[in-house]
Structure formats: structure tokens, C-alpha cells
Amino acid sequence: MAAPTKAVKGPLVGAVVQSTSASSFLVFNTKTSELLTHYEVELAQEFPKEGWVEQDPKEILQSVYECLERTCEKLDELDIEISNIKAVGITNQRETTVVWDKVTGDPLCNALVWLDLRTQATVENLSKKIPGNNNFVKSKTGLPLSTYFSAVKLRWILDNVKKVQKAVEDGRALFGTIDSWLIWNLTGGVNGGVHCTDVTNASRTMLFNIHSLEWDKELCDFFEIPMDILPKVWSSSEIYGQVKAGCLEGVPISGCLGDQSAALIGQMCFQEGRAKTTYGTGCFLLCNTGRKCVFSEHGLLTTVAYKLGRDKPVIYALEGSVAIAGAVIDWLKNNLGILETVEEIEVLAKKVGTSYGCYFIPAFSGLYAPYWEPSARGIICGLTQFTNKCHIAFAALEAICFQTREILDAMNRDCGIPFHQLQVDGAMTNNKVLMQLQADILHIPLIKSCVTEPTALGVAMAAGAAEGVGVWSLEPENMSATMTEQFEPQIKATECEIRYATWKKAVMKSMGWVTAQCPENGDSAIFSSLPLGLYIVSSMIMLIGARYISGIP
């Protein structure tokens, strides 16, 4: 008896999503955009010293391999032919920096995650070298000099990791963001792996000229980065190479986007002026500015949104970046232990419906947009004996909303046209208390799409539409986003404005906590604080003097 024929679902496209907290692989039907199946592996972050955030590149790579294999097994269980997968796209946490040995294939150190703060002294030293009347770094990259971006992380690695220094001298070192690390390995690694990135990820390194769309020699010289370790820059939608092993052997990798750009596409924000906010580890508001490179005067970033083909135009975006959003909930769970699960925060916040005057500034990695203030640190203020964990939970959700309000206000001022609604996505949008709070604090409706995985969908679309693949149409008639839920403001604007003004006062209190330049190797230096050093020295002198006067030998 012949074996039953497996179902043919039409052309499929897979999407690797590599985020700060997890890796996953999702498979979409190109005709309906339906998510057929997926698999996810959670990832650990390492915090070896205060302000340091690292991840193991090998663990990240292994998690992606596991996701590919397990998803293919699930397709098999659904009687869907794996051969229906015609392309794979990769979307990733941006700025996170990896350096590896192209001869052995091994990473030369842990990846420095985008949240890592160890490079603050590097940033301060470099900022002194930029002429006050010619900030060529920002004019070429659209980015402020900050610990956030890859160039300063790479500079720190080159200064402090001897294995990397030796590999650079020997011509064996390769640098890349997470997308480059994954593509190089999936396309063969030491056996001819393709060392590349796309324009969206390159634009987050602070080494890439967003006007000429190429690595900039002046920038590389400024950061003292050897250009021969940089990946080749491609568009976001073209065939970079084929998967060389495993269940997807021979399938082209044809889409690559930084995660926020992928979400912009997945939310169908193709028109100039369309914007979306993604609530993940951080919170990121992107507004499509079309072919215009709009520079912010209010603390936002100018970045490459996407370039969907080698011969297609580059599209730019204004971006407001908040470092800590969902991460504050993880902190309440893992560090304070007031939550059993991340979902419990909604239950606690709903019990009280107010922070009762408690305000939370989660500046664990300083403050990003619109302040770019690395000296800030997290504070919880307005506490009384009445305050309990429910109020703190509510204040944490409120902090996410207030931070989003700040970057939306900045974007309104830069664009000159106020937003009348905002499209939202990310796992945290399942929290109805958070979404209602956000609508109240912004005074505009929130539109939540029925697309549950817009980041994955966005890069799948880019991969499927690539020349030589051509299984996904990006024509305007096929680009309509569908709404599943809308959250309308429910409180008076005056009440919200009072709370917002108080929160901004708390933000000011969070600044200036890091006043002494700490050694970048994280070692404590007692005399790095001048007042403390003087106090100790004077105390020793007084003690010696007292012993002398009293005649004690």
C-alpha cells in the first residue's frame, strides 16, 4: 500500500527570530500569511559585573539549530512537506556584538549585548575627540555617541581581549552583529560561510554611513576599527547564500532585518508617516520617513528602516528607543521575587488600579531616548507604609507607558504632525492593563494587529519577495494590516498630565547617580572617588598624629 501523500500548503517561508531573551523559528504560508507552526528556545543573559550584559554566541547558534530541527519535526507531524519551504529570513536583536575566529569558527569572547554599559569610559574619551561644531559621527550615522551601539563595544573588545587582539594581528578575526554570526554559520562557517549583514543592522553599528550605504573610513579610523574584519553589506531582501546542513539544506537565506525594522514591515508600515511600537525587552517606536533622512532635534535616532532589494530604494525611519520595558517585569520576578510569572503583573496591577503615588524609573542601563543620559540609574520613589507589591507592579507598567509617551512626544515635535493612533505589537501587548494604561497616557487609541508575530512575518516577507525566490508579493493591494483590538483612552487628560508631570520629576531625580568614572574592567578602585580618597587619607593622617601626640609607640 502506497504511503499517504503529504499535504502541500503552497510555498512556505521560514523566519529565524533571534531576540535578547529567546530564539525561535516560524513557518508562514506565503499566500495567506498564516503561521503554520513554530518552536522557541529561551536564552540566558550573563551579568558578570555590574553594568555588564553578555550572551554566549555558541548557545545562541545552538538554540537556532534546535529551533530549525524541532520546527521541521512539527511540520512533519502536520503532514506538511519540508521541501515547501522556499526561503529563510533572519531577524535579530541589534547592536549586540560578536567577534569570532574564521579559522576555527569559535567566538573569541562572549557577545556584548546592546544593554551592556561597560563602555561608558570609552564613550566619554571618544566624545572629547569630536569637534563641537562638527559632530560627524551623528551626521553620518544618525546616532548619538552611546554605549548602545556596536562600534564602542567592538573598541572595548579590541582594547581588552587579548585573544581578539592576536586574531586581528593574524588576520583571523571577523566582526558582526548576531545576524552576521548566524548567516556565516548557516552558510558553511569555516567551509565558505558568507560574512555579510544588511543595511538595517549595519546602520546600528556607528561605522556605517547611512547616506552612502557603506562602511565609512573616517568613522572606522575614528573608532580605530580595522575595516577588513567588517561584513559585506547587502540589502534586506536578496539571496545571501544557502543553508549548508540540516533539515533545510539547500534552502536560500534571502531576508535579513534588524528586529525593529522587521516589525515595521510586519505591521505593514510601508507608507511615509506610518509608525509602530514594539514592546519587548525594551520599547521601540519607529516612524517611516520614506526616502528622506530626517534628523531629530529631540533625542530620537535616524536609522535605516529597510531596503527591499539590491536595486530598490532605501527607506529611512525615526526611532525612539527605550532600554528597559519588558525587562523591568523580569527584574521584578527574578531579582525581587514579587512575581511568580511575568503574567502575574497584570493580576497585581489590576487589584489596585493605581500606583498610589509610587513612581518607578527603570534606568538600569541609563536612560536612552530622548535623554541619552548614561549617568541615570533606576529608582522607586514616592513610597509610604501603605505601598505594597501591587502598587510597585502598577508603577512598573506605568513606567513603560510614560517612557513611550516621552518618545511619542519627541516624534510629534520632529514630524510636526501629531499621531492620531498608534499600532502596537510585541508579547507585552497581551497585557490588557498595560495597553489601557498606554492609551490613557498617550490620549490616542492603540491599534493591536491580529498578526501575532509581526517581527517574524516582516522578515519572512522580505525573504519570500527576494529576487530569485519570488514567492511573496509586496504589492500594495496585498499589504493591508488587519485590526484585532482597539484600546481607547478612558480617563481625563488632565488627570493623566498630573501623573506624567510627577513622573518626569522622578526622571530628573534618577540622573547623576554615576558621578565617578569607574574602571571599565569593573575592578573596584577605592580612590576613583576623590572625596572618598581624601577622607581616607585624612583619617589615616589624623590617626597617626593622634598616636604620636599621645605617645603611643
Coordinates of C-alpha atoms in Angstrom, one line a residue, residues 61-62 89 119 126 141 173 219 232 266 297 339 343 347 398 411 469 477 492 548:
L61 CA 23.7 29.4 17.5
Q62 CA 22.8 26.1 19.1
G89 CA 14.8 35.1 6.7
T119 CA 31.9 51.1 27.5
L126 CA 35.8 59.4 22.3
T141 CA 25.2 57.6 11.2
A173 CA 39.1 37.8 13.3
L219 CA 34.3 56.5 11.2
K232 CA 29.9 42.9 3.5
G266 CA 5.2 43.1 9.6
E297 CA 16.2 67.7 17.3
L339 CA 6.1 37.8 40.8
E343 CA 1.9 37.3 33.5
V347 CA -3.2 40.5 38.1
E398 CA 3.1 52.9 34.2
M411 CA 8.4 62.2 17.4
V469 CA 12.8 33.4 -4.7
E477 CA -3.1 45.6 -2.6
K492 CA -9.4 62.7 31.6
Y548 CA 52.2 60.5 68.0

